[in-house]
Tab-separated table of N, CA and C in Angstrom:
chain	number	residue	atom	x	y	z
M	1	MET	N	96.375	118.425	116.241
M	1	MET	CA	97.005	117.305	115.891
M	1	MET	C	98.294	117.173	116.788
M	2	GLN	N	98.689	116.047	117.169
M	2	GLN	CA	99.659	115.721	118.156
M	2	GLN	C	100.866	115.246	117.205
M	3	SER	N	102.073	115.713	117.722
M	3	SER	CA	103.217	115.431	116.674
M	3	SER	C	104.020	114.176	117.311
M	4	THR	N	103.330	113.549	118.492
M	4	THR	CA	104.072	112.443	119.054
M	4	THR	C	103.436	111.036	118.926
M	5	ILE	N	103.149	110.933	117.494
M	5	ILE	CA	102.422	109.635	117.207
M	5	ILE	C	103.454	108.492	117.220
M	6	PRO	N	103.192	107.434	117.894
M	6	PRO	CA	104.192	106.232	117.857
M	6	PRO	C	104.541	105.741	116.634
M	7	LYS	N	105.792	105.830	116.035
M	7	LYS	CA	106.214	105.484	114.707
M	7	LYS	C	106.069	103.978	114.573
M	8	GLY	N	106.230	103.357	115.790
M	8	GLY	CA	106.237	101.797	115.992
M	8	GLY	C	104.918	101.109	115.078
M	9	TRP	N	103.754	101.906	115.516
M	9	TRP	CA	102.268	101.345	115.156
M	9	TRP	C	102.442	101.776	113.641
M	10	ILE	N	102.772	102.656	113.264
M	10	ILE	CA	102.778	103.165	111.698
M	10	ILE	C	103.811	102.058	111.014
M	11	ARG	N	104.856	101.683	111.526
M	11	ARG	CA	105.642	100.639	110.835
M	11	ARG	C	104.943	99.327	110.840
M	12	TRP	N	104.353	99.202	111.996
M	12	TRP	CA	103.362	97.806	111.942
M	12	TRP	C	102.371	97.664	110.926
M	13	MET	N	101.480	98.701	110.581
M	13	MET	CA	100.635	98.849	109.552
M	13	MET	C	101.357	98.844	108.274
M	14	ASN	N	102.301	99.340	108.012
M	14	ASN	CA	103.026	99.218	106.702
M	14	ASN	C	103.536	97.863	106.396
M	15	ILE	N	104.034	97.235	107.572
M	15	ILE	CA	104.396	95.943	107.389
M	15	ILE	C	103.024	94.964	107.077
M	16	VAL	N	102.206	95.031	107.665
M	16	VAL	CA	101.039	94.311	107.315
M	16	VAL	C	100.491	94.589	105.990
M	17	CYS	N	100.506	95.713	105.623
M	17	CYS	CA	100.004	96.188	104.248
M	17	CYS	C	101.048	95.652	103.156
M	18	GLY	N	102.287	95.464	103.394
M	18	GLY	CA	103.439	95.032	102.672
M	18	GLY	C	103.072	93.338	102.399
M	19	LEU	N	102.703	92.699	103.519
M	19	LEU	CA	102.335	91.345	103.520
M	19	LEU	C	100.989	91.018	102.554
M	20	PHE	N	100.077	91.995	102.670
M	20	PHE	CA	98.831	91.981	101.996
M	20	PHE	C	99.326	91.971	100.425
M	21	ILE	N	100.136	93.026	100.252
M	21	ILE	CA	100.572	93.346	98.729
M	21	ILE	C	101.257	92.205	98.465
M	22	LEU	N	102.187	91.478	98.809
M	22	LEU	CA	102.630	90.280	98.480
M	22	LEU	C	101.768	89.161	98.361
M	23	TYR	N	100.852	88.865	99.135
M	23	TYR	CA	99.700	88.134	98.993
M	23	TYR	C	99.022	88.339	97.771
M	24	GLY	N	98.589	89.570	97.520
M	24	GLY	CA	97.923	89.929	96.340
M	24	GLY	C	98.780	89.699	94.860
M	25	LEU	N	99.990	89.950	95.050
M	25	LEU	CA	100.831	89.960	93.957
M	25	LEU	C	101.090	88.328	93.639
M	26	ALA	N	101.113	87.311	94.601
M	26	ALA	CA	101.015	86.128	94.557
M	26	ALA	C	99.788	85.604	93.701
M	27	LEU	N	98.673	86.226	94.197
M	27	LEU	CA	97.352	85.839	93.584
M	27	LEU	C	97.018	86.072	91.940
M	28	VAL	N	98.115	87.185	91.775
M	28	VAL	CA	97.888	87.732	90.465
M	28	VAL	C	98.918	87.260	89.421
M	29	VAL	N	100.188	87.035	90.170
M	29	VAL	CA	101.277	86.380	89.253
M	29	VAL	C	101.132	84.922	89.166
M	30	MET	N	100.887	84.320	90.275
M	30	MET	CA	101.143	82.874	90.087
M	30	MET	C	99.829	82.109	90.921
M	31	PRO	N	98.638	82.597	90.215
M	31	PRO	CA	97.370	82.072	90.754
M	31	PRO	C	97.182	80.653	90.744
M	32	ALA	N	97.741	79.756	89.727
M	32	ALA	CA	97.703	78.404	89.872
M	32	ALA	C	98.311	77.639	90.973
M	33	GLN	N	99.463	78.208	91.141
M	33	GLN	CA	100.347	77.724	92.470
M	33	GLN	C	99.500	78.068	93.764
M	34	VAL	N	99.065	79.167	93.695
M	34	VAL	CA	98.449	79.714	95.046
M	34	VAL	C	96.940	78.809	95.101
M	35	GLN	N	96.234	78.693	94.080
M	35	GLN	CA	95.197	77.600	94.088
M	35	GLN	C	95.314	76.349	94.180
M	36	ASP	N	96.517	75.795	94.063
M	36	ASP	CA	96.849	74.475	94.560
M	36	ASP	C	96.891	74.371	95.751
M	37	VAL	N	97.500	75.319	96.643
M	37	VAL	CA	97.680	75.265	98.196
M	37	VAL	C	96.370	75.748	98.756
M	38	GLN	N	95.777	76.909	98.372
M	38	GLN	CA	94.770	77.558	98.903
M	38	GLN	C	93.472	76.659	98.607
M	39	GLY	N	93.438	76.342	97.575
M	39	GLY	CA	92.050	75.589	97.037
M	39	GLY	C	91.971	74.231	97.879
M	40	ALA	N	93.166	73.703	98.143
M	40	ALA	CA	93.263	72.319	98.948
M	40	ALA	C	92.623	72.743	100.287
M	41	ILE	N	93.107	73.667	100.978
M	41	ILE	CA	92.784	74.093	102.197
M	41	ILE	C	91.218	74.503	102.294
M	42	TYR	N	90.699	75.085	101.369
M	42	TYR	CA	89.582	75.845	101.432
M	42	TYR	C	88.412	74.765	101.165
M	43	TYR	N	88.664	73.805	100.172
M	43	TYR	CA	87.814	72.754	99.734
M	43	TYR	C	88.028	71.558	100.633
M	44	ASN	N	89.018	71.032	100.956
M	44	ASN	CA	89.284	69.773	101.489
M	44	ASN	C	88.809	69.920	103.068
M	45	TRP	N	89.184	71.105	103.608
M	45	TRP	CA	88.975	71.199	105.026
M	45	TRP	C	87.402	70.937	105.546
M	46	PRO	N	86.464	72.072	104.609
M	46	PRO	CA	85.210	71.895	105.075
M	46	PRO	C	84.324	70.889	104.453
M	47	LEU	N	84.908	70.344	103.100
M	47	LEU	CA	84.075	69.587	102.346
M	47	LEU	C	84.371	68.067	102.427
M	48	GLY	N	85.410	67.864	103.058
M	48	GLY	CA	85.937	66.504	103.039
M	48	GLY	C	87.243	66.334	102.170
M	49	GLU	N	87.825	65.202	102.528
M	49	GLU	CA	89.294	64.723	101.947
M	49	GLU	C	89.065	64.693	100.294
M	50	ASP	N	89.924	65.436	99.631
M	50	ASP	CA	89.967	65.352	98.428
M	50	ASP	C	88.950	65.948	97.482
M	51	ALA	N	88.121	66.878	98.108
M	51	ALA	CA	86.982	67.525	97.294
M	51	ALA	C	87.718	68.384	96.287
M	52	TYR	N	88.718	68.973	96.488
M	52	TYR	CA	89.503	69.847	95.734
M	52	TYR	C	89.930	69.371	94.247
M	53	SER	N	90.266	68.160	94.319
M	53	SER	CA	90.727	67.446	93.161
M	53	SER	C	89.484	67.194	92.212
M	54	GLN	N	88.225	67.283	92.655
M	54	GLN	CA	87.265	67.163	91.830
M	54	GLN	C	86.604	68.076	91.030
M	55	LEU	N	87.200	69.445	91.303
M	55	LEU	CA	86.880	70.431	90.590
M	55	LEU	C	87.021	70.418	89.019
M	56	THR	N	86.237	70.788	88.110
M	56	THR	CA	86.634	70.718	86.856
M	56	THR	C	87.421	71.669	86.353
M	57	SER	N	88.091	71.717	84.998
M	57	SER	CA	88.844	72.726	84.569
M	57	SER	C	88.290	74.054	84.483
M	58	ILE	N	86.882	74.133	84.257
M	58	ILE	CA	86.157	75.389	83.960
M	58	ILE	C	86.098	76.079	85.455
M	59	GLU	N	86.068	75.067	86.527
M	59	GLU	CA	85.767	75.817	87.818
M	59	GLU	C	87.347	76.200	88.242
M	60	HIS	N	88.482	75.396	87.806
M	60	HIS	CA	89.628	75.786	88.087
M	60	HIS	C	90.191	77.243	87.450
M	61	ASN	N	89.768	77.275	86.348
M	61	ASN	CA	89.981	78.512	85.421
M	61	ASN	C	89.114	79.626	86.176
M	62	TYR	N	88.021	79.570	86.479
M	62	TYR	CA	87.189	80.733	87.031
M	62	TYR	C	87.891	81.055	88.619
M	63	HIS	N	88.253	80.031	89.270
M	63	HIS	CA	89.130	80.566	90.506
M	63	HIS	C	90.358	81.139	90.211
M	64	ILE	N	90.953	80.841	89.130
M	64	ILE	CA	92.353	81.626	88.832
M	64	ILE	C	91.925	83.119	88.449
M	65	PHE	N	90.630	83.268	87.598
M	65	PHE	CA	90.054	84.611	87.394
M	65	PHE	C	89.996	85.412	88.732
M	66	LEU	N	89.023	84.675	89.425
M	66	LEU	CA	88.933	85.296	90.812
M	66	LEU	C	89.899	85.701	91.717
M	67	TYR	N	90.994	84.900	91.558
M	67	TYR	CA	92.344	85.080	92.454
M	67	TYR	C	92.956	86.565	91.810
M	68	GLY	N	92.891	86.527	90.453
M	68	GLY	CA	93.522	87.641	90.018
M	68	GLY	C	92.710	89.013	90.239
M	69	VAL	N	91.355	88.653	90.212
M	69	VAL	CA	90.643	90.157	90.771
M	69	VAL	C	90.790	90.478	92.176
M	70	ILE	N	90.689	89.346	93.044
M	70	ILE	CA	90.874	89.500	94.443
M	70	ILE	C	92.305	90.114	94.689
M	71	GLY	N	93.390	89.716	94.004
M	71	GLY	CA	94.802	90.123	94.274
M	71	GLY	C	94.823	91.558	93.934
M	72	GLY	N	94.128	92.113	92.642
M	72	GLY	CA	94.300	93.203	92.415
M	72	GLY	C	93.649	94.321	93.565
M	73	VAL	N	92.437	93.893	93.991
M	73	VAL	CA	91.659	94.455	94.760
M	73	VAL	C	92.583	94.707	96.156
M	74	LEU	N	93.317	93.772	96.627
M	74	LEU	CA	93.817	93.575	97.888
M	74	LEU	C	95.128	94.524	97.636
M	75	ILE	N	95.759	94.410	96.556
M	75	ILE	CA	96.997	95.351	96.240
M	75	ILE	C	96.518	96.962	96.364
M	76	GLY	N	95.559	97.240	95.803
M	76	GLY	CA	95.026	98.544	95.497
M	76	GLY	C	94.361	98.973	96.978
M	77	TRP	N	93.724	98.275	97.735
M	77	TRP	CA	93.267	98.510	99.017
M	77	TRP	C	94.650	98.753	99.934
M	78	SER	N	95.572	98.037	99.871
M	78	SER	CA	96.764	97.946	100.797
M	78	SER	C	97.589	99.217	100.455
M	79	VAL	N	97.593	99.650	99.119
M	79	VAL	CA	98.266	100.760	98.827
M	79	VAL	C	97.719	101.946	99.354
M	80	LEU	N	96.316	102.183	99.289
M	80	LEU	CA	95.627	103.362	99.858
M	80	LEU	C	95.639	103.316	101.105
M	81	ILE	N	95.692	102.047	101.970
M	81	ILE	CA	95.957	102.174	103.483
M	81	ILE	C	97.134	102.816	103.627
M	82	ILE	N	98.238	102.304	102.810
M	82	ILE	CA	99.801	102.914	103.271
M	82	ILE	C	99.739	104.247	103.047
M	83	ALA	N	98.935	104.823	101.966
M	83	ALA	CA	99.021	106.317	101.867
M	83	ALA	C	98.220	107.031	102.993
M	84	VAL	N	97.246	106.507	103.520
M	84	VAL	CA	96.464	107.310	104.633
M	84	VAL	C	97.224	107.082	105.825
M	85	VAL	N	97.883	105.906	106.134
M	85	VAL	CA	98.688	105.562	107.313
M	85	VAL	C	99.859	106.625	107.379
M	86	ASN	N	100.758	106.600	106.371
M	86	ASN	CA	101.863	107.507	106.132
M	86	ASN	C	101.705	108.835	106.081
M	87	GLY	N	100.493	109.332	105.586
M	87	GLY	CA	100.049	110.707	105.677
M	87	GLY	C	99.158	111.325	106.818
M	88	PRO	N	97.681	111.322	106.602
M	88	PRO	CA	96.926	112.102	107.560
M	88	PRO	C	96.954	111.244	108.852
M	89	LEU	N	97.024	109.748	108.851
M	89	LEU	CA	97.062	109.271	110.071
M	89	LEU	C	98.012	109.485	110.859
M	90	GLN	N	99.445	109.604	110.252
M	90	GLN	CA	100.667	109.651	110.878
M	90	GLN	C	100.727	111.279	111.483
M	91	ASN	N	99.919	112.223	110.819
M	91	ASN	CA	99.909	113.620	111.171
M	91	ASN	C	98.803	113.794	112.331
M	92	GLY	N	98.037	112.803	112.663
M	92	GLY	CA	97.045	112.805	113.800
M	92	GLY	C	95.688	113.023	113.338
M	93	TYR	N	95.238	113.159	112.029
M	93	TYR	CA	94.081	113.628	111.423
M	93	TYR	C	92.994	112.397	111.996
M	94	ARG	N	92.100	112.684	112.918
M	94	ARG	CA	90.974	111.682	113.290
M	94	ARG	C	90.249	111.194	112.054
M	95	TRP	N	90.015	111.794	111.055
M	95	TRP	CA	89.238	111.357	109.909
M	95	TRP	C	89.877	110.283	109.115
M	96	ALA	N	91.168	110.262	109.241
M	96	ALA	CA	92.102	109.198	108.694
M	96	ALA	C	91.682	108.063	109.464
M	97	TRP	N	91.859	108.100	110.781
M	97	TRP	CA	91.539	107.154	111.691
M	97	TRP	C	90.103	106.359	111.423
M	98	GLN	N	89.133	107.287	111.403
M	98	GLN	CA	87.821	106.891	111.266
M	98	GLN	C	87.654	106.170	109.939
M	99	ALA	N	88.113	106.601	108.947
M	99	ALA	CA	88.004	106.070	107.475
M	99	ALA	C	88.682	104.748	107.458
M	100	LEU	N	89.708	104.569	108.108
M	100	LEU	CA	90.336	103.316	108.216
M	100	LEU	C	89.652	102.212	109.137
M	101	VAL	N	89.031	102.708	110.143
M	101	VAL	CA	88.234	101.881	110.906
M	101	VAL	C	87.200	101.539	110.266
M	102	LEU	N	86.353	102.271	109.606
M	102	LEU	CA	85.212	102.026	108.863
M	102	LEU	C	85.447	101.246	107.740
M	103	SER	N	86.362	101.428	106.841
M	103	SER	CA	86.803	100.471	105.885
M	103	SER	C	87.009	98.929	106.173
M	104	LEU	N	87.851	98.926	107.289
M	104	LEU	CA	88.170	97.495	107.916
M	104	LEU	C	87.070	96.768	108.413
M	105	VAL	N	86.115	97.494	109.270
M	105	VAL	CA	85.056	96.902	109.746
M	105	VAL	C	83.939	96.477	108.647
M	106	THR	N	83.687	97.420	107.700
M	106	THR	CA	83.009	97.015	106.580
M	106	THR	C	83.281	95.751	105.916
M	107	TRP	N	84.714	95.822	105.499
M	107	TRP	CA	85.312	94.363	104.833
M	107	TRP	C	85.037	93.306	105.866
M	108	PHE	N	85.467	93.399	107.091
M	108	PHE	CA	85.456	92.231	108.047
M	108	PHE	C	84.047	91.622	107.965
M	109	VAL	N	82.857	92.612	108.236
M	109	VAL	CA	81.644	92.029	108.306
M	109	VAL	C	81.158	91.314	107.063
M	110	THR	N	81.440	92.187	106.034
M	110	THR	CA	80.773	91.477	104.891
M	110	THR	C	81.495	90.324	104.356
M	111	ASP	N	82.695	90.243	104.300
M	111	ASP	CA	83.576	89.088	103.829
M	111	ASP	C	83.194	87.867	104.851
M	112	THR	N	83.284	88.273	106.229
M	112	THR	CA	83.288	87.116	107.219
M	112	THR	C	81.713	86.553	107.170
M	113	LEU	N	80.803	87.241	107.040
M	113	LEU	CA	79.513	87.037	106.771
M	113	LEU	C	79.299	85.872	105.550
M	114	ILE	N	79.694	86.336	104.465
M	114	ILE	CA	79.430	85.432	103.442
M	114	ILE	C	80.324	84.218	103.386
M	115	SER	N	81.682	84.334	104.040
M	115	SER	CA	82.648	83.180	104.431
M	115	SER	C	81.696	82.002	105.421
M	116	LEU	N	81.126	82.626	106.262
M	116	LEU	CA	80.469	81.677	107.278
M	116	LEU	C	79.252	81.034	106.489
M	117	ALA	N	78.433	82.006	105.956
M	117	ALA	CA	77.190	81.382	105.220
M	117	ALA	C	77.651	80.456	104.061
M	118	THR	N	78.730	80.527	103.347
M	118	THR	CA	79.071	79.402	102.457
M	118	THR	C	79.998	78.412	103.225
M	119	GLY	N	80.017	78.131	104.460
M	119	GLY	CA	80.949	77.176	105.070
M	119	GLY	C	82.343	77.332	104.872
M	120	MET	N	82.783	78.535	104.551
M	120	MET	CA	84.344	78.781	104.287
M	120	MET	C	84.864	79.455	105.772
M	121	THR	N	84.684	78.543	106.786
M	121	THR	CA	84.962	79.212	108.019
M	121	THR	C	86.517	79.402	108.107
M	122	ILE	N	87.438	78.573	107.429
M	122	ILE	CA	88.943	78.984	107.472
M	122	ILE	C	88.869	80.404	107.030
M	123	ASN	N	88.373	80.946	105.929
M	123	ASN	CA	88.516	82.243	105.384
M	123	ASN	C	88.156	83.159	106.546
M	124	GLY	N	87.084	82.833	107.164
M	124	GLY	CA	86.652	83.669	108.444
M	124	GLY	C	87.666	83.849	109.656
M	125	LEU	N	88.365	82.712	109.746
M	125	LEU	CA	89.549	82.636	110.836
M	125	LEU	C	90.683	83.496	110.042
M	126	PHE	N	90.968	83.447	108.842
M	126	PHE	CA	92.057	84.340	108.084
M	126	PHE	C	91.593	85.885	108.344
M	127	ASN	N	90.114	86.193	108.009
M	127	ASN	CA	89.963	87.681	108.316
M	127	ASN	C	89.964	87.919	109.593
M	128	LEU	N	89.785	87.217	110.728
M	128	LEU	CA	90.021	87.556	112.237
M	128	LEU	C	91.282	87.878	112.333
M	129	VAL	N	92.175	87.210	112.018
M	129	VAL	CA	93.894	87.454	112.077
M	129	VAL	C	94.302	88.731	111.432
M	130	SER	N	93.639	88.888	110.337
M	130	SER	CA	93.956	90.123	109.518
M	130	SER	C	93.245	91.231	110.249
M	131	ALA	N	92.109	91.270	110.754
M	131	ALA	CA	91.404	92.266	111.456
M	131	ALA	C	92.186	92.645	112.562
M	132	VAL	N	92.685	91.753	113.389
M	132	VAL	CA	93.441	91.953	114.539
M	132	VAL	C	94.789	92.562	114.230
M	133	ALA	N	95.318	92.311	113.392
M	133	ALA	CA	96.599	92.723	112.710
M	133	ALA	C	96.576	94.502	112.700
M	134	PHE	N	95.363	94.909	112.272
M	134	PHE	CA	95.031	96.130	111.911
M	134	PHE	C	94.521	96.819	113.182
M	135	ALA	N	93.659	96.402	113.856
M	135	ALA	CA	92.914	96.651	115.053
M	135	ALA	C	93.931	97.088	116.276
M	136	ILE	N	94.724	96.077	116.332
M	136	ILE	CA	95.931	96.660	117.378
M	136	ILE	C	96.436	97.858	117.398
M	137	PRO	N	97.141	98.222	116.144
M	137	PRO	CA	97.658	99.500	116.125
M	137	PRO	C	96.800	100.607	116.057
M	138	LEU	N	95.452	100.365	115.329
M	138	LEU	CA	94.513	101.505	115.085
M	138	LEU	C	94.129	101.781	116.641
M	139	PHE	N	93.842	101.010	117.431
M	139	PHE	CA	93.236	101.258	118.745
M	139	PHE	C	94.272	101.805	119.631
M	140	ALA	N	95.612	101.403	119.362
M	140	ALA	CA	96.678	102.163	120.192
M	140	ALA	C	96.828	103.468	119.759
M	141	LEU	N	96.533	103.828	118.499
M	141	LEU	CA	96.759	105.123	117.838
M	141	LEU	C	95.641	105.940	118.289
M	142	ARG	N	94.507	105.534	118.561
M	142	ARG	CA	93.216	106.177	118.796
M	142	ARG	C	93.324	107.464	119.610
M	143	PRO	N	94.133	107.562	120.771
M	143	PRO	CA	94.286	108.488	121.778
M	143	PRO	C	95.228	109.806	121.046
M	144	TYR	N	95.843	109.456	120.066
M	144	TYR	CA	96.758	110.359	119.580
M	144	TYR	C	96.101	111.293	118.469
M	145	MET	N	94.690	110.856	118.132
M	145	MET	CA	94.223	111.583	117.034
M	145	MET	C	93.521	112.753	117.465
M	146	ALA	N	93.552	114.038	116.784
M	146	ALA	CA	92.882	115.211	117.060
M	146	ALA	C	91.445	115.062	117.007
M	147	SER	N	90.834	115.904	117.766
M	147	SER	CA	89.351	115.750	117.641
M	147	SER	C	88.542	116.538	116.617
């Protein structure tokens, strides 16, 4: 393991995870407000103007439930990434780098495929931005990982 791992990339990933934790908390703590903004974007953009307002109260409640679940998963995943980044990855363990890359690729492919298959291309764009935010530091750190 090399001791000269650039700390800037570690900080970068901590900041990205921090933003995901804040977003996850918003999904859990204020799902109705997030739903008003995000729902309008997700429904009105691909389905036509004002499609979001046509959802029933049962559909709105189900979305709030899903936001809570997604928020909890996002928080948990981000906490785990922070632990791996600030421990084994920062210490140059290649397995940590590989685990992060595999986890992110698995998430990106599955989430983006279902997003595109259901016409939610805006979520695919969000996924792309998120994946790039992690890919840049991970690929910059790859040469520093022990074999």
